Amino acid sequence: MSVKIKELPKEERPRERLLKYGSNVLSNEELLALIIKSGSKKRSAKDIAQEVLRSYENVQEIRNITYEQLIGREGIGDSKACSILAAIELGERLQQSVTLEKKRLNQADLVFKYYQNYFFKTSQEHFYCIYVDSQKRFIKESLLFVGTLNQSLVHPREVFKEAYLVSASGIICVHNHPSGVETPSREDIHLTNRLKEIGLLLGVPILDHVIIGKNKYYSFFENDML
C-alpha cells in the first residue's frame, strides 16, 4: 500500500528534512518527489519518483527524459512533467555556467568536460564559439548554428561579428558529432582552415576547434592542425 508523504512522521518528510539538514542529505528519490509535489489518488509523489528513477540505470541518464515519456506515466500530468523538465534544464545550465567563467581556457580538456554533458542528449550538430580575452579567459559563449544530423551551416560573418561585439582576442570553436565519432570530417577541416585564415586577417585568431564525440574529443590545436 502506498504511503503518502503527509502520512509520514514529520521528521521523515522530504521538505522537513531539507529545511532541517539541507538539500544535500536528501536522496534522489526525495528530491524528485519534492519537484513532483503531490501524488495521485493511488500513488504518492514518492512512488512516482521511484518509478521514474527506476527507468534508468543511474540518475545521470534522467537528463534525457522527454515530455512524452513523462506524460505517459500514471500520476504525471502536464504541470508535473513541465516542472521536472524545467528542474533538469536548470541543473544543466547551472552546471555549465560555473564551469568556464573566469577560467583560463588553455586546455581542450576543459572545453570537452564543459560541453560533454550537454551534447550527450542532442541528436543534432550544435556549433558554439567561445570568445576569450588576451589571457584566454572566458568572456562569452554563443550558440551560432544548429544543423541536421549530417551537416551544420556555419558562416564566418556571424563568428567574427560576435567577436568584435564582445572585444574578444581569440575564439575557440566547438561542435559535436551526434554519431559519437570525434574524428573531423572533410567539411570540418575545410571550415577550420577557412576560419583560421579569416581570423589571422582580422586579428582575432581561432585558438582551437574542439569536436565532441561520445566519450572523447578531437582538438585541432593539440593535433597541430592550427
Tab-separated table of C-alpha atoms in Angstrom:
chain	number	residue	atom	x	y	z
A	1	MET	CA	0.000	0.000	0.000
A	2	SER	CA	1.303	3.434	-0.941
A	3	VAL	CA	2.151	5.758	1.943
A	4	LYS	CA	1.576	9.418	1.194
A	5	ILE	CA	4.254	11.882	2.218
A	6	LYS	CA	1.854	13.709	4.537
A	7	GLU	CA	1.242	10.415	6.352
A	8	LEU	CA	4.928	10.023	7.193
A	9	PRO	CA	6.219	11.222	10.573
A	10	LYS	CA	7.033	14.897	10.199
A	11	GLU	CA	10.773	14.385	10.716
A	12	GLU	CA	10.845	11.879	7.805
A	13	ARG	CA	9.179	14.088	5.219
A	14	PRO	CA	11.495	15.380	2.440
A	15	ARG	CA	10.587	19.045	2.908
A	16	GLU	CA	11.133	18.970	6.642
A	17	ARG	CA	14.404	17.067	6.245
A	18	LEU	CA	15.594	19.624	3.691
A	19	LEU	CA	14.774	22.531	5.996
A	20	LYS	CA	16.458	20.905	8.970
A	21	TYR	CA	19.522	19.283	7.407
A	22	GLY	CA	19.928	20.863	3.953
A	23	SER	CA	19.185	19.607	0.444
A	24	ASN	CA	22.416	17.628	0.180
A	25	VAL	CA	21.156	14.970	2.635
A	26	LEU	CA	18.113	14.119	0.521
A	27	SER	CA	18.129	11.086	-1.746
A	28	ASN	CA	17.471	11.417	-5.479
A	29	GLU	CA	14.023	9.987	-4.849
A	30	GLU	CA	13.239	12.608	-2.193
A	31	LEU	CA	14.482	15.470	-4.375
A	32	LEU	CA	12.348	14.346	-7.293
A	33	ALA	CA	9.342	13.852	-5.005
A	34	LEU	CA	9.668	17.478	-3.894
A	35	ILE	CA	9.656	18.611	-7.510
A	36	ILE	CA	6.594	16.466	-8.251
A	37	LYS	CA	4.954	17.899	-5.080
A	38	SER	CA	1.844	15.735	-4.971
A	39	GLY	CA	0.773	12.259	-5.977
A	40	SER	CA	-2.419	10.824	-7.382
A	41	LYS	CA	-5.300	9.016	-5.695
A	42	LYS	CA	-3.478	5.708	-5.972
A	43	ARG	CA	0.165	6.738	-5.752
A	44	SER	CA	2.240	9.086	-3.657
A	45	ALA	CA	4.756	11.560	-5.053
A	46	LYS	CA	7.450	9.290	-3.630
A	47	ASP	CA	6.101	6.299	-5.566
A	48	ILE	CA	6.029	8.300	-8.796
A	49	ALA	CA	9.592	9.475	-8.200
A	50	GLN	CA	10.711	5.881	-7.591
A	51	GLU	CA	9.198	4.711	-10.862
A	52	VAL	CA	10.831	7.487	-12.873
A	53	LEU	CA	14.257	6.817	-11.363
A	54	ARG	CA	13.974	3.044	-11.781
A	55	SER	CA	13.617	3.528	-15.517
A	56	TYR	CA	17.300	4.447	-15.681
A	57	GLU	CA	20.488	2.706	-14.627
A	58	ASN	CA	21.793	5.864	-12.967
A	59	VAL	CA	20.463	9.315	-12.192
A	60	GLN	CA	22.692	10.929	-14.860
A	61	GLU	CA	20.561	9.383	-17.590
A	62	ILE	CA	17.416	11.170	-16.426
A	63	ARG	CA	18.644	14.258	-18.277
A	64	ASN	CA	17.464	12.550	-21.479
A	65	ILE	CA	13.868	12.087	-20.391
A	66	THR	CA	11.291	13.719	-22.653
A	67	TYR	CA	7.897	15.275	-22.111
A	68	GLU	CA	6.264	12.366	-23.934
A	69	GLN	CA	7.973	9.831	-21.670
A	70	LEU	CA	6.847	11.662	-18.557
A	71	ILE	CA	3.272	12.433	-19.538
A	72	GLY	CA	2.592	8.759	-20.219
A	73	ARG	CA	3.175	7.783	-16.593
A	74	GLU	CA	0.375	7.437	-14.084
A	75	GLY	CA	0.281	10.421	-11.754
A	76	ILE	CA	2.240	12.761	-14.023
A	77	GLY	CA	0.267	15.368	-15.908
A	78	ASP	CA	1.288	18.402	-17.880
A	79	SER	CA	2.229	20.501	-14.835
A	80	LYS	CA	4.400	17.837	-13.188
A	81	ALA	CA	6.109	16.944	-16.477
A	82	CYS	CA	6.988	20.587	-17.123
A	83	SER	CA	8.287	21.025	-13.559
A	84	ILE	CA	10.591	18.012	-13.892
A	85	LEU	CA	11.932	19.099	-17.292
A	86	ALA	CA	12.468	22.658	-16.053
A	87	ALA	CA	14.383	21.420	-12.981
A	88	ILE	CA	16.609	19.207	-15.146
A	89	GLU	CA	17.355	22.038	-17.579
A	90	LEU	CA	18.095	24.484	-14.768
A	91	GLY	CA	20.526	21.989	-13.246
A	92	GLU	CA	22.266	21.608	-16.605
A	93	ARG	CA	22.587	25.364	-17.046
A	94	LEU	CA	23.885	25.910	-13.526
A	95	GLN	CA	26.500	23.233	-14.027
A	96	GLN	CA	27.664	24.796	-17.271
A	97	SER	CA	27.551	28.423	-16.158
A	98	VAL	CA	30.038	27.952	-13.319
A	99	THR	CA	32.472	25.811	-15.295
A	100	LEU	CA	34.020	28.182	-17.813
A	101	GLU	CA	33.519	31.628	-16.354
A	102	LYS	CA	36.730	33.235	-15.095
A	103	LYS	CA	38.760	30.216	-16.194
A	104	ARG	CA	41.769	30.272	-18.462
A	105	LEU	CA	40.871	28.074	-21.396
A	106	ASN	CA	44.295	26.849	-22.369
A	107	GLN	CA	43.373	23.148	-22.484
A	108	ALA	CA	40.891	21.440	-24.798
A	109	ASP	CA	40.037	19.042	-21.980
A	110	LEU	CA	38.288	21.861	-20.090
A	111	VAL	CA	36.104	22.578	-23.090
A	112	PHE	CA	35.330	18.889	-23.535
A	113	LYS	CA	34.227	18.435	-19.915
A	114	TYR	CA	32.037	21.530	-20.121
A	115	TYR	CA	30.131	20.532	-23.248
A	116	GLN	CA	30.101	16.751	-22.911
A	117	ASN	CA	27.015	16.632	-20.695
A	118	TYR	CA	25.044	18.981	-22.920
A	119	PHE	CA	25.825	17.205	-26.175
A	120	PHE	CA	25.008	13.861	-24.556
A	121	LYS	CA	21.309	14.466	-25.120
A	122	THR	CA	21.186	16.044	-28.574
A	123	SER	CA	20.803	14.376	-31.962
A	124	GLN	CA	21.766	17.459	-33.991
A	125	GLU	CA	25.030	19.216	-34.569
A	126	HIS	CA	25.456	22.362	-32.490
A	127	PHE	CA	28.189	24.862	-33.295
A	128	TYR	CA	29.379	27.107	-30.475
A	129	CYS	CA	32.013	29.800	-30.298
A	130	ILE	CA	33.739	30.639	-27.035
A	131	TYR	CA	35.141	34.166	-27.008
A	132	VAL	CA	38.169	34.784	-24.801
A	133	ASP	CA	40.412	37.686	-23.814
A	134	SER	CA	44.164	38.003	-24.348
A	135	GLN	CA	44.796	35.673	-21.380
A	136	LYS	CA	42.411	33.063	-22.863
A	137	ARG	CA	39.875	33.763	-20.142
A	138	PHE	CA	36.215	33.193	-20.872
A	139	ILE	CA	34.191	36.202	-21.988
A	140	LYS	CA	31.119	34.704	-23.598
A	141	GLU	CA	29.800	31.656	-25.402
A	142	SER	CA	27.386	31.791	-28.318
A	143	LEU	CA	25.383	29.055	-29.992
A	144	LEU	CA	25.630	30.216	-33.581
A	145	PHE	CA	24.256	27.318	-35.588
A	146	VAL	CA	22.170	24.196	-35.172
A	147	GLY	CA	22.343	21.802	-38.083
A	148	THR	CA	20.932	18.483	-39.138
A	149	LEU	CA	22.380	15.118	-38.198
A	150	ASN	CA	24.779	15.306	-41.145
A	151	GLN	CA	25.693	18.950	-41.526
A	152	SER	CA	25.961	22.275	-39.819
A	153	LEU	CA	25.884	25.507	-41.809
A	154	VAL	CA	28.405	27.949	-40.410
A	155	HIS	CA	29.002	31.416	-41.819
A	156	PRO	CA	32.246	33.156	-40.812
A	157	ARG	CA	30.492	36.528	-40.728
A	158	GLU	CA	28.480	35.513	-37.665
A	159	VAL	CA	31.533	34.017	-35.953
A	160	PHE	CA	33.617	37.183	-36.174
A	161	LYS	CA	30.783	39.690	-35.775
A	162	GLU	CA	30.201	38.397	-32.261
A	163	ALA	CA	33.947	38.548	-31.544
A	164	TYR	CA	34.012	42.281	-32.235
A	165	LEU	CA	30.860	42.910	-30.209
A	166	VAL	CA	32.473	41.462	-27.075
A	167	SER	CA	36.027	42.714	-27.842
A	168	ALA	CA	37.419	39.179	-27.913
A	169	SER	CA	41.088	38.464	-28.530
A	170	GLY	CA	40.549	34.901	-29.650
A	171	ILE	CA	37.939	32.283	-30.470
A	172	ILE	CA	37.553	28.626	-29.584
A	173	CYS	CA	35.106	26.792	-31.835
A	174	VAL	CA	33.206	23.782	-30.520
A	175	HIS	CA	30.771	21.414	-32.131
A	176	ASN	CA	29.504	17.900	-31.630
A	177	HIS	CA	29.233	14.810	-33.780
A	178	PRO	CA	25.923	13.083	-32.970
A	179	SER	CA	27.399	9.875	-34.381
A	180	GLY	CA	29.702	9.809	-31.362
A	181	VAL	CA	32.843	9.695	-33.514
A	182	GLU	CA	35.101	12.651	-32.765
A	183	THR	CA	37.293	12.411	-35.895
A	184	PRO	CA	36.973	15.586	-38.025
A	185	SER	CA	35.229	15.292	-41.358
A	186	ARG	CA	36.487	16.845	-44.579
A	187	GLU	CA	33.984	19.656	-44.064
A	188	ASP	CA	35.242	20.234	-40.507
A	189	ILE	CA	38.800	20.611	-41.742
A	190	HIS	CA	37.763	22.920	-44.573
A	191	LEU	CA	35.719	25.133	-42.225
A	192	THR	CA	38.512	25.308	-39.652
A	193	ASN	CA	41.078	26.320	-42.256
A	194	ARG	CA	38.734	28.952	-43.625
A	195	LEU	CA	38.064	30.428	-40.171
A	196	LYS	CA	41.786	30.308	-39.387
A	197	GLU	CA	42.640	32.380	-42.479
A	198	ILE	CA	39.942	34.965	-41.788
A	199	GLY	CA	40.915	35.153	-38.116
A	200	LEU	CA	44.515	35.931	-38.992
A	201	LEU	CA	43.415	38.701	-41.366
A	202	LEU	CA	41.061	40.246	-38.804
A	203	GLY	CA	43.419	39.890	-35.846
A	204	VAL	CA	41.103	37.568	-33.913
A	205	PRO	CA	42.709	34.126	-34.227
A	206	ILE	CA	40.961	30.782	-33.976
A	207	LEU	CA	42.744	29.256	-30.994
A	208	ASP	CA	41.193	25.816	-31.266
A	209	HIS	CA	38.335	23.848	-32.738
A	210	VAL	CA	37.153	21.078	-30.449
A	211	ILE	CA	34.921	18.303	-31.763
A	212	ILE	CA	32.959	16.449	-29.101
A	213	GLY	CA	32.259	12.757	-29.601
A	214	LYS	CA	30.626	10.257	-27.268
A	215	ASN	CA	33.378	9.953	-24.672
A	216	LYS	CA	36.288	11.582	-26.495
A	217	TYR	CA	37.196	14.800	-28.224
A	218	TYR	CA	39.381	15.986	-31.073
A	219	SER	CA	41.361	19.192	-30.738
A	220	PHE	CA	42.710	20.830	-33.881
A	221	PHE	CA	45.290	22.673	-31.773
A	222	GLU	CA	46.513	19.556	-29.962
A	223	ASN	CA	46.846	17.779	-33.292
A	224	ASP	CA	48.871	20.632	-34.831
A	225	MET	CA	46.050	21.497	-37.223
A	226	LEU	CA	46.044	25.179	-36.273
